[in-house]
Every structure is written in C-alpha cells, then in structure tokens.
CSV table of C-alpha atoms and ligand atoms in Angstrom, one decimal:
chain,number,residue,atom,x,y,z
A,1,MET,CA,0.0,0.0,0.0
A,2,THR,CA,1.4,3.4,-1.0
A,3,ILE,CA,1.1,6.0,1.8
A,4,ASP,CA,0.0,9.5,0.8
A,5,TRP,CA,1.8,11.4,3.5
A,6,ASP,CA,0.6,14.8,2.3
A,7,THR,CA,-3.1,13.7,2.7
A,8,LEU,CA,-2.3,12.2,6.1
A,9,ARG,CA,-0.7,15.4,7.4
A,10,GLU,CA,-3.6,17.5,6.0
A,11,ALA,CA,-6.1,15.3,7.7
A,12,ALA,CA,-4.2,15.6,11.0
A,13,ARG,CA,-4.2,19.4,10.6
A,14,ASP,CA,-7.9,19.5,9.8
A,15,VAL,CA,-8.9,17.5,12.8
A,16,MET,CA,-6.6,19.5,15.1
A,17,LEU,CA,-9.0,22.4,14.5
A,18,ARG,CA,-11.7,20.3,16.3
A,19,ALA,CA,-9.6,19.6,19.4
A,20,TYR,CA,-11.1,20.4,22.8
A,21,ALA,CA,-8.0,21.8,24.6
A,22,PRO,CA,-9.2,24.8,26.8
A,23,TYR,CA,-6.8,23.9,29.6
A,24,SER,CA,-3.5,23.4,27.9
A,25,GLY,CA,-4.2,25.6,24.8
A,26,PHE,CA,-2.3,22.8,23.0
A,27,PRO,CA,-4.6,21.3,20.3
A,28,VAL,CA,-3.3,18.1,18.7
A,29,GLY,CA,-4.6,16.3,15.6
A,30,ALA,CA,-3.7,12.8,14.6
A,31,ALA,CA,-4.4,10.8,11.4
A,32,ALA,CA,-3.5,7.3,10.3
A,33,TYR,CA,-4.1,4.8,7.5
A,34,ALA,CA,-5.4,1.4,8.4
A,35,ASP,CA,-4.3,-1.7,6.5
A,36,ASP,CA,-7.5,-1.7,4.5
A,37,GLY,CA,-6.9,1.9,3.4
A,38,ARG,CA,-9.2,3.6,5.9
A,39,LEU,CA,-8.2,7.1,6.9
A,40,LEU,CA,-8.7,7.6,10.7
A,41,VAL,CA,-8.5,10.8,12.6
A,42,GLY,CA,-8.5,11.9,16.3
A,43,CYS,CA,-8.0,15.0,18.4
A,44,ASN,CA,-7.3,15.6,22.0
A,45,VAL,CA,-10.2,16.0,24.4
A,46,GLU,CA,-9.3,17.6,27.7
A,47,ASN,CA,-11.2,17.6,31.0
A,48,ALA,CA,-11.5,19.9,34.0
A,49,ALA,CA,-10.1,16.9,35.9
A,50,TYR,CA,-6.8,17.3,33.9
A,51,GLY,CA,-5.7,13.7,34.3
A,52,VAL,CA,-8.8,12.4,32.5
A,53,THR,CA,-7.7,14.1,29.2
A,54,LEU,CA,-7.8,12.0,26.1
A,55,CYS,CA,-4.9,12.4,23.7
A,56,ALA,CA,-5.5,12.6,20.0
A,57,GLU,CA,-4.2,9.1,19.6
A,58,CYS,CA,-6.8,7.8,22.0
A,59,SER,CA,-9.7,9.0,19.8
A,60,LEU,CA,-7.9,7.7,16.7
A,61,VAL,CA,-7.5,4.2,18.1
A,62,SER,CA,-11.1,4.3,19.2
A,63,ALA,CA,-12.1,5.2,15.6
A,64,LEU,CA,-10.0,2.2,14.4
A,65,ILE,CA,-11.7,-0.2,16.7
A,66,THR,CA,-15.3,1.2,16.4
A,67,GLY,CA,-14.9,1.3,12.6
A,68,GLY,CA,-14.2,-2.4,12.4
A,69,GLY,CA,-10.7,-2.9,13.7
A,70,GLY,CA,-7.6,-3.6,11.6
A,71,ARG,CA,-3.9,-2.6,11.8
A,72,LEU,CA,-2.4,0.9,11.7
A,73,VAL,CA,0.2,1.2,8.9
A,74,ALA,CA,1.0,5.0,8.8
A,75,PHE,CA,0.6,7.7,11.4
A,76,ALA,CA,1.0,11.5,11.6
A,77,CYS,CA,0.4,13.8,14.6
A,78,VAL,CA,0.5,17.6,14.5
A,79,ASN,CA,0.4,20.6,16.9
A,80,ARG,CA,-1.3,24.0,16.4
A,81,ASP,CA,1.2,25.0,13.8
A,82,GLY,CA,0.6,21.9,11.8
A,83,THR,CA,4.1,20.7,12.7
A,84,ALA,CA,4.8,17.0,13.4
A,85,ILE,CA,5.1,16.2,17.1
A,86,MET,CA,6.0,12.9,18.8
A,87,PRO,CA,3.3,10.9,20.5
A,88,CYS,CA,3.6,10.8,24.3
A,89,GLY,CA,4.9,7.7,26.0
A,90,ARG,CA,1.4,6.3,26.7
A,91,CYS,CA,0.3,6.9,23.2
A,92,ARG,CA,3.4,5.1,21.8
A,93,GLN,CA,2.2,2.1,23.7
A,94,LEU,CA,-1.3,2.5,22.2
A,95,LEU,CA,0.2,2.7,18.7
A,96,TRP,CA,2.4,-0.3,19.3
A,97,GLU,CA,-0.6,-2.4,20.3
A,98,HIS,CA,-2.5,-1.6,17.0
A,99,GLY,CA,0.4,-1.1,14.6
A,100,GLY,CA,3.4,-3.0,15.9
A,101,PRO,CA,7.0,-2.5,15.0
A,102,GLU,CA,6.3,-1.8,11.3
A,103,LEU,CA,3.9,1.1,11.7
A,104,LEU,CA,5.4,4.1,10.0
A,105,VAL,CA,5.4,7.4,12.1
A,106,ASP,CA,5.9,10.9,10.7
A,107,THR,CA,8.3,12.4,13.3
A,108,PRO,CA,10.2,15.7,13.5
A,109,ARG,CA,13.3,13.6,12.3
A,110,GLY,CA,11.5,12.0,9.4
A,111,ILE,CA,9.4,8.9,8.8
A,112,LEU,CA,10.5,6.2,11.3
A,113,PRO,CA,9.1,2.7,12.1
A,114,MET,CA,7.6,2.2,15.6
A,115,SER,CA,10.5,-0.1,16.4
A,116,ASP,CA,12.6,3.1,16.5
A,117,VAL,CA,10.0,5.2,18.2
A,118,LEU,CA,9.4,2.7,21.0
A,119,PRO,CA,12.5,0.4,21.2
A,120,GLN,CA,12.3,-2.8,23.2
A,121,ALA,CA,8.5,-2.3,23.6
A,122,PHE,CA,6.4,-4.4,25.9
A,123,GLY,CA,3.6,-5.9,23.8
A,124,PRO,CA,0.9,-8.6,23.5
A,125,GLU,CA,3.5,-11.3,22.7
A,126,ASP,CA,5.1,-10.8,26.1
A,127,LEU,CA,1.8,-11.9,27.8
A,128,ALA,CA,2.2,-15.3,26.1
A,129,VAL,CA,4.9,-16.1,28.7
A,130,ARG,CA,2.3,-16.3,31.6
A,131,GLU,CA,2.8,-19.2,33.9
A,132,GLY,CA,0.8,-22.3,33.0
A,133,GLU,CA,0.2,-21.4,29.4
B,1,LIG,N1,-1.4,15.4,23.6
B,1,LIG,C1,-1.9,14.6,22.6
B,1,LIG,O1,-3.1,14.7,22.3
B,1,LIG,N2,-1.1,13.6,22.1
B,1,LIG,C2,0.3,13.5,22.5
B,1,LIG,O2,0.9,12.5,22.0
B,1,LIG,C3,0.9,14.5,23.3
B,1,LIG,C4,0.0,15.3,24.1
B,1,LIG,C5,-2.3,16.4,24.2
B,1,LIG,C6,-2.7,16.1,25.6
B,1,LIG,C7,-3.0,17.4,26.1
B,1,LIG,O3,-4.4,17.7,25.8
B,1,LIG,C8,-2.1,18.4,25.3
B,1,LIG,O4,-1.6,17.7,24.3
B,1,LIG,C9,-1.0,19.0,26.2
B,1,LIG,O5,-0.3,17.9,26.8
C-alpha cells in the first residue's frame, strides 16, 4: 500500500482544529491509515479533571476499533502550527498495540518505524509467557 503522507498530514491538521483543549491551549490532531486503506483521525479532548484528558491518539485508536478494527500502517500527529510532534509515551504504547514495529510514524526527524519510536517495547506477545500457558 502506497502511503499518501501529504493527505495524512492534511487530515491531521484539519482534525486538530476540532480539538477540545481549553486547559492546555495545545490542540493536537492525529491521522492514520489502516491496512484496509481507511483514513482515521483523532483530536485531544481535555477535561476539568486534567488527568482524564484523552490524547488525540486515544480517539484515533477508538475510531480504528469502532470502525471495524484492523492494523495501523502509517501515522501522523501535529500541533497547532501543523508541525509534526512525537506521540507521548502512553500513546506510543497504544500505537504499538495496534500497529506493531512496522507502523510508520511521521516524526520531526522524518518517517520512522515504531520499532525506532518505542524500542524494546512491551507488547501482546510478552503476555504469552504467563505461567501455566
Ligand atoms: N497530547 C496529545 O493529544 N497527544 C500526544 O501524544 C501528546 C499530548 C495532548 C494532551 C493534552 O491535551 C495536550 O496535548 C498537552 O499535553
């Protein structure tokens, strides 16, 4: 599958405008392609109880699952200026779960695989080593 990075970045910038970020003033937009070609988007949704805040990646992953599931193959995330930002640590773990090591991420240092973005990740396969299984 050929990745249209310009379309992906534009979708991230568009959805960033819908962010609900009254507390941080830091709107974030995220966009991704699923392996069936679906274009998924998400924005951050903050809360008066700050810790309840949903990152843009959270709503994107929810869109992946509620839209029928699948695997993420390419991901972009932008700030207010439309500039690429790195996913936070928690969201790297979310992306790992649904994209794995080969998911391509648009980073400030160029397009990198998740295996570079979250080295030595803990993932679903680690749970296969549970005692008695
Ligand atoms: N934020 C995201 O949406 N994704 C990230 O990966 C980094 C941080 C949001 C959370 C919060 O609403 C705002 O950016 C400032 O931290």
